[in-house]
Amino acid sequence: MMPPFSADQPHTILIAVSTGYDAAALRRMLARHHFEVHAVSRGDEALAFARHGQVALVLLDVALAGSASLELCPRLQQASDKPLPVFLLSSNPNDEERTRAYEAGAAAYLPINFPVDDMAEKILLYLQAISPAPVLAGMPTMATLEVNYHTMLAGSPDAILLMQRGSNRILDVNRRTRQLFGMTETELIQTNLLSLCPPAQPDGQPSEHVFSVDLEQIMSGEIQLFELEMRHSSGRAIACELRMVPLTTQEHRLMHVRIVDVTARKLAAELRDGKNALLEMIARGAPLQETLDKLVRLIEGQLDQGSCTVMLLNADGATVQSAAGPSMPSDYMNALNGLPIGPAAGSCGTAMYRKETVIVSDILNDPLWAPYRNAAAHYGLRACWSMPILLDQDTVLGSFAMYYREERSPTEEDRRLIHAATHLAGIAIGRMRREEELQRHREHLEELVAARTAELQHAKEDAEHVNEELSTALDNLSMTQEELVRRDKLAALGALVAGVAHELNTPIGNSLTMASSMSERTAALRHDLESGLRRSVLQAYLDEASAADEVVLRNLNRAAALVAGFKRIAVEGGNSQRSQFVLGDVVAGLLQSVQGEVRQRGLELIEDVEHWLEMDSYPGPLTQALQNLIENSLVHGFAERHYDRGSITLSAHDSGNGEIAIILSDTGTGIAPEHLPRIYDPFFTTRLGAGSSGLGLYITHNIVTGMLGGRIEAASTPGQGTSFMLRLPRVAPL
């Protein structure tokens, strides 16, 4: 029964290890018992944590414990205000170090690679977080349990043997081991483990050296299993994986050895890697002969004493040619060249003729091999399986064959291998055929290109002549176009000057008239002053001068306002500040400035703006454009009569495509259809001389389409009102 956990008790396991330790795994195993794990890599860090932390137990690396006396162990115990057990962990456990560990006060001395689950159990038992398993009456314990090792060995499904350490002599084997090596128990127990290995491993190292190094690592706990190539009694190589467990008694030093045949796994990996290498060769266009040779050797490496060939069907579709067979006799391969395919043409010729796999398990007695039986017997061939290599269902490229020097039928693994080999050979040969076809097309194409080049050369000469004529015409056209552009610019400038002159003529003329009149009145006053000035005359002059000043000032202010308006025609981005702003704040400031004038006219100003729309643009020009639209509504939409229920609405929303749509609409008189196309022309107005210069919408159009990088659209129904829509990007163009 688990004792209840108390919050007052220390609940942290401190790990002080200089190298990597799987603290995460230990943390997971101790978490359900309410213990935490804290890891450090230096002795001073461990000491500091022991002073200030609620440490229940310490796992201390001997390498951090100090000198020979392991002084960090007692210092950790002294640093804690409660008893602190310390488990010392050693990377190279030995009896001398064990003695020093217990003398230093260690509660336990364990190897540093002690299994994490066993470590967790040992910690929980020591801290009494769990209780030991009870001893039941009549049940054996580990101390009293005795099992016959030979009986256990015989019943194992794995290949297992018992070996004496030092001499490597085999003491006992089970049935699976005898099957693995093809030897009797008597033969095996009269030899040693190294005699079951070849002199050298596949990497060239002596088997004795490899085995001794691996055995040393097993004993030190660095590894638990290793791979070793061994030999069947027939001489066949066996790729093995050995797992060893030391068994030590008072009288013997033994080793429990479990052997797993991983040959199939090795062959599968080699086949996979070989396929990838072949596909890379095909992709980079390696020579077909080199590719097929590599394919044949790859498949032969998967077979037990088998040889392979690749035959190609010649262009005549009736005879064959040897393409690859590095393990077959060269005279035999040469003898195959030019042989016909047919219904009884051996394995390969028949497979190509039938377009299906042909299995011949006994060459000497199969009618398909009757014409070639003597040749096969001469070279010791007894079985041959062949599969056609097809480009498609009807196009035969060749065949892939497996030969054996003994009578045998294919296994499922053999069928799988020949199918894979045929598929790869088909890819390689098909690519070669396509390359040859492309080469023929290239050669034909070169002939066509040469003929076409001659035609094009002739056409080029004709085109050059025509081009000269067109060049002359183009020069003339360019001169004409430049002249037209110059005339258009002069016409536009003339219209602008005329518009400016027309607008400024009235206030300047009025000012000149008043100035001229006052000049005459001043001369008359000077004359009266010489003959005696009456008070009434002076008073009349002053009244006239005051009226004249008012007229002149009003007209000059009008002229100044017109000049300011003209200057705003070309909006200069360099004078405007770009910033990131909230559209609602800009609109609120604008509406506050025009609210008074709108109310004076008895109108309602409605706002429908998504306040928190953010823009990276020019707030000043945007405000000017919106103010011009509002002024346009006041001057033109509500000028003719008083509107008790008239309104101006400003709305804005996100269009969802990186744009913001701003709409200003009114319920005024609207715009006549014939005027709508001209509303953005400079100086166009229906209220000339009545306070309008015809520049407001022109300036607004320039601001929206220029600096703000957007579009403006107008819609109007006479008698019902006008609407302007501004589509502006959230981020103005640079």
mmCIF file of C-alpha atoms in Angstrom, residues 142-324:
data_model
loop_
_atom_site.group_PDB
_atom_site.id
_atom_site.type_symbol
_atom_site.label_atom_id
_atom_site.label_comp_id
_atom_site.label_asym_id
_atom_site.label_seq_id
_atom_site.Cartn_x
_atom_site.Cartn_y
_atom_site.Cartn_z
ATOM 1 C CA MET A 142 14.392 -14.995 -6.864
ATOM 2 C CA ALA A 143 16.667 -16.256 -4.113
ATOM 3 C CA THR A 144 15.057 -19.696 -3.981
ATOM 4 C CA LEU A 145 13.932 -20.177 -7.595
ATOM 5 C CA GLU A 146 16.012 -22.656 -9.538
ATOM 6 C CA VAL A 147 15.374 -23.311 -13.255
ATOM 7 C CA ASN A 148 17.158 -25.860 -15.422
ATOM 8 C CA TYR A 149 19.036 -23.700 -17.949
ATOM 9 C CA HIS A 150 19.187 -26.467 -20.585
ATOM 10 C CA THR A 151 15.395 -26.928 -20.393
ATOM 11 C CA MET A 152 14.810 -23.193 -20.783
ATOM 12 C CA LEU A 153 17.312 -23.097 -23.668
ATOM 13 C CA ALA A 154 15.660 -25.969 -25.528
ATOM 14 C CA GLY A 155 12.226 -24.361 -25.388
ATOM 15 C CA SER A 156 13.290 -20.979 -26.798
ATOM 16 C CA PRO A 157 12.130 -20.136 -30.372
ATOM 17 C CA ASP A 158 15.368 -18.168 -30.890
ATOM 18 C CA ALA A 159 18.840 -19.511 -31.623
ATOM 19 C CA ILE A 160 20.527 -19.529 -28.200
ATOM 20 C CA LEU A 161 23.807 -20.935 -26.964
ATOM 21 C CA LEU A 162 25.774 -20.863 -23.713
ATOM 22 C CA MET A 163 29.403 -19.803 -24.066
ATOM 23 C CA GLN A 164 32.335 -19.742 -21.669
ATOM 24 C CA ARG A 165 33.894 -16.293 -21.448
ATOM 25 C CA GLY A 166 37.591 -16.163 -22.196
ATOM 26 C CA SER A 167 37.812 -19.319 -24.288
ATOM 27 C CA ASN A 168 34.567 -18.574 -26.200
ATOM 28 C CA ARG A 169 33.893 -22.325 -26.045
ATOM 29 C CA ILE A 170 30.301 -23.369 -26.719
ATOM 30 C CA LEU A 171 28.834 -25.294 -23.751
ATOM 31 C CA ASP A 172 25.195 -25.777 -24.754
ATOM 32 C CA VAL A 173 22.962 -25.066 -27.765
ATOM 33 C CA ASN A 174 19.274 -25.397 -28.568
ATOM 34 C CA ARG A 175 17.571 -26.881 -31.633
ATOM 35 C CA ARG A 176 17.145 -23.520 -33.368
ATOM 36 C CA THR A 177 20.916 -22.935 -33.199
ATOM 37 C CA ARG A 178 21.568 -26.327 -34.802
ATOM 38 C CA GLN A 179 19.155 -25.422 -37.618
ATOM 39 C CA LEU A 180 20.737 -22.000 -38.116
ATOM 40 C CA PHE A 181 24.241 -23.389 -38.672
ATOM 41 C CA GLY A 182 23.279 -26.774 -40.139
ATOM 42 C CA MET A 183 25.345 -28.657 -37.528
ATOM 43 C CA THR A 184 24.668 -31.248 -34.840
ATOM 44 C CA GLU A 185 24.821 -30.481 -31.134
ATOM 45 C CA THR A 186 27.921 -32.669 -30.812
ATOM 46 C CA GLU A 187 29.681 -30.714 -33.557
ATOM 47 C CA LEU A 188 28.765 -27.341 -32.040
ATOM 48 C CA ILE A 189 29.833 -28.075 -28.440
ATOM 49 C CA GLN A 190 33.243 -29.248 -29.681
ATOM 50 C CA THR A 191 34.016 -25.840 -31.121
ATOM 51 C CA ASN A 192 34.009 -22.149 -30.117
ATOM 52 C CA LEU A 193 31.951 -19.221 -31.312
ATOM 53 C CA LEU A 194 34.706 -17.685 -33.468
ATOM 54 C CA SER A 195 34.995 -20.904 -35.515
ATOM 55 C CA LEU A 196 31.456 -20.200 -36.762
ATOM 56 C CA CYS A 197 32.671 -16.929 -38.323
ATOM 57 C CA PRO A 198 34.719 -16.329 -41.480
ATOM 58 C CA PRO A 199 38.327 -15.167 -40.959
ATOM 59 C CA ALA A 200 37.358 -11.594 -41.838
ATOM 60 C CA GLN A 201 34.186 -9.553 -41.711
ATOM 61 C CA PRO A 202 32.742 -7.790 -44.838
ATOM 62 C CA ASP A 203 34.628 -4.571 -43.953
ATOM 63 C CA GLY A 204 37.968 -6.476 -44.003
ATOM 64 C CA GLN A 205 38.586 -6.495 -40.244
ATOM 65 C CA PRO A 206 39.562 -9.837 -38.650
ATOM 66 C CA SER A 207 36.564 -11.526 -37.065
ATOM 67 C CA GLU A 208 38.530 -12.224 -33.878
ATOM 68 C CA HIS A 209 39.309 -8.514 -33.405
ATOM 69 C CA VAL A 210 35.732 -7.410 -34.097
ATOM 70 C CA PHE A 211 34.338 -10.004 -31.701
ATOM 71 C CA SER A 212 36.749 -9.104 -28.878
ATOM 72 C CA VAL A 213 35.980 -5.346 -29.184
ATOM 73 C CA ASP A 214 32.240 -5.954 -29.179
ATOM 74 C CA LEU A 215 32.508 -8.346 -26.231
ATOM 75 C CA GLU A 216 34.450 -5.764 -24.247
ATOM 76 C CA GLN A 217 31.723 -3.167 -24.896
ATOM 77 C CA ILE A 218 29.066 -5.654 -23.822
ATOM 78 C CA MET A 219 30.869 -6.256 -20.523
ATOM 79 C CA SER A 220 31.259 -2.509 -19.869
ATOM 80 C CA GLY A 221 27.572 -1.899 -20.531
ATOM 81 C CA GLU A 222 28.198 0.380 -23.556
ATOM 82 C CA ILE A 223 26.163 -1.804 -25.936
ATOM 83 C CA GLN A 224 23.678 -4.660 -25.609
ATOM 84 C CA LEU A 225 23.852 -6.179 -29.085
ATOM 85 C CA PHE A 226 26.059 -6.098 -32.188
ATOM 86 C CA GLU A 227 26.131 -7.478 -35.723
ATOM 87 C CA LEU A 228 28.514 -10.183 -36.914
ATOM 88 C CA GLU A 229 28.752 -12.168 -40.141
ATOM 89 C CA MET A 230 28.777 -15.918 -39.467
ATOM 90 C CA ARG A 231 28.903 -19.021 -41.705
ATOM 91 C CA HIS A 232 26.521 -21.890 -42.325
ATOM 92 C CA SER A 233 28.121 -25.352 -42.450
ATOM 93 C CA SER A 234 27.698 -25.180 -46.250
ATOM 94 C CA GLY A 235 29.809 -22.018 -46.342
ATOM 95 C CA ARG A 236 26.853 -19.677 -46.945
ATOM 96 C CA ALA A 237 27.225 -16.323 -45.210
ATOM 97 C CA ILE A 238 24.706 -15.491 -42.476
ATOM 98 C CA ALA A 239 24.280 -11.882 -41.312
ATOM 99 C CA CYS A 240 23.614 -12.208 -37.590
ATOM 100 C CA GLU A 241 22.631 -9.940 -34.710
ATOM 101 C CA LEU A 242 24.052 -11.118 -31.362
ATOM 102 C CA ARG A 243 22.653 -10.159 -27.954
ATOM 103 C CA MET A 244 24.799 -11.266 -25.001
ATOM 104 C CA VAL A 245 24.072 -11.370 -21.283
ATOM 105 C CA PRO A 246 26.894 -12.235 -18.793
ATOM 106 C CA LEU A 247 26.103 -15.068 -16.361
ATOM 107 C CA THR A 248 28.548 -15.270 -13.481
ATOM 108 C CA THR A 249 28.594 -17.908 -10.767
ATOM 109 C CA GLN A 250 31.133 -18.699 -8.082
ATOM 110 C CA GLU A 251 32.766 -21.252 -10.341
ATOM 111 C CA HIS A 252 32.169 -20.082 -13.924
ATOM 112 C CA ARG A 253 32.205 -16.971 -16.102
ATOM 113 C CA LEU A 254 29.538 -17.663 -18.722
ATOM 114 C CA MET A 255 27.757 -15.749 -21.500
ATOM 115 C CA HIS A 256 24.169 -16.240 -22.638
ATOM 116 C CA VAL A 257 24.147 -15.575 -26.429
ATOM 117 C CA ARG A 258 20.996 -15.026 -28.522
ATOM 118 C CA ILE A 259 21.563 -15.079 -32.297
ATOM 119 C CA VAL A 260 19.098 -13.621 -34.807
ATOM 120 C CA ASP A 261 19.497 -14.212 -38.562
ATOM 121 C CA VAL A 262 19.118 -10.726 -40.153
ATOM 122 C CA THR A 263 20.187 -11.843 -43.630
ATOM 123 C CA ALA A 264 16.724 -11.185 -45.067
ATOM 124 C CA ARG A 265 16.661 -7.728 -43.531
ATOM 125 C CA LYS A 266 20.126 -6.970 -44.903
ATOM 126 C CA LEU A 267 19.197 -8.215 -48.360
ATOM 127 C CA ALA A 268 16.020 -6.103 -48.334
ATOM 128 C CA ALA A 269 18.019 -2.997 -47.420
ATOM 129 C CA GLU A 270 20.604 -3.738 -50.102
ATOM 130 C CA LEU A 271 17.820 -4.252 -52.656
ATOM 131 C CA ARG A 272 16.151 -0.979 -51.684
ATOM 132 C CA ASP A 273 19.385 0.985 -51.839
ATOM 133 C CA GLY A 274 20.353 -0.741 -55.098
ATOM 134 C CA LYS A 275 17.038 0.197 -56.693
ATOM 135 C CA ASN A 276 17.504 3.830 -55.694
ATOM 136 C CA ALA A 277 21.039 3.845 -57.112
ATOM 137 C CA LEU A 278 19.810 2.300 -60.376
ATOM 138 C CA LEU A 279 17.030 4.870 -60.717
ATOM 139 C CA GLU A 280 19.594 7.642 -60.175
ATOM 140 C CA MET A 281 21.793 6.136 -62.925
ATOM 141 C CA ILE A 282 18.812 5.977 -65.284
ATOM 142 C CA ALA A 283 17.799 9.554 -64.422
ATOM 143 C CA ARG A 284 21.251 10.965 -65.161
ATOM 144 C CA GLY A 285 21.501 9.021 -68.425
ATOM 145 C CA ALA A 286 24.203 6.481 -67.549
ATOM 146 C CA PRO A 287 25.158 4.071 -70.393
ATOM 147 C CA LEU A 288 22.680 1.199 -70.779
ATOM 148 C CA GLN A 289 25.400 -1.485 -70.532
ATOM 149 C CA GLU A 290 26.638 -0.083 -67.219
ATOM 150 C CA THR A 291 23.101 0.165 -65.845
ATOM 151 C CA LEU A 292 22.112 -3.382 -66.823
ATOM 152 C CA ASP A 293 25.364 -4.861 -65.427
ATOM 153 C CA LYS A 294 24.687 -3.137 -62.097
ATOM 154 C CA LEU A 295 21.091 -4.416 -62.141
ATOM 155 C CA VAL A 296 22.192 -8.011 -62.799
ATOM 156 C CA ARG A 297 24.794 -7.913 -59.995
ATOM 157 C CA LEU A 298 22.204 -6.425 -57.603
ATOM 158 C CA ILE A 299 19.746 -9.271 -58.235
ATOM 159 C CA GLU A 300 22.484 -11.932 -58.124
ATOM 160 C CA GLY A 301 23.432 -10.617 -54.678
ATOM 161 C CA GLN A 302 19.907 -11.508 -53.543
ATOM 162 C CA LEU A 303 20.052 -15.084 -54.898
ATOM 163 C CA ASP A 304 21.473 -18.299 -53.506
ATOM 164 C CA GLN A 305 24.042 -19.424 -56.116
ATOM 165 C CA GLY A 306 22.039 -18.002 -59.033
ATOM 166 C CA SER A 307 23.145 -16.069 -62.147
ATOM 167 C CA CYS A 308 21.180 -13.566 -64.231
ATOM 168 C CA THR A 309 21.125 -12.304 -67.835
ATOM 169 C CA VAL A 310 19.418 -9.556 -69.815
ATOM 170 C CA MET A 311 18.586 -10.143 -73.489
ATOM 171 C CA LEU A 312 17.385 -7.476 -75.942
ATOM 172 C CA LEU A 313 15.023 -7.981 -78.867
ATOM 173 C CA ASN A 314 16.616 -6.617 -82.048
ATOM 174 C CA ALA A 315 14.917 -4.032 -84.237
ATOM 175 C CA ASP A 316 13.784 -6.819 -86.612
ATOM 176 C CA GLY A 317 11.495 -8.099 -83.825
ATOM 177 C CA ALA A 318 12.644 -11.684 -84.526
ATOM 178 C CA THR A 319 16.173 -12.157 -83.123
ATOM 179 C CA VAL A 320 17.870 -11.486 -79.800
ATOM 180 C CA GLN A 321 21.118 -9.955 -78.587
ATOM 181 C CA SER A 322 22.838 -10.425 -75.212
ATOM 182 C CA ALA A 323 22.997 -7.216 -73.171
ATOM 183 C CA ALA A 324 24.232 -8.226 -69.691
#
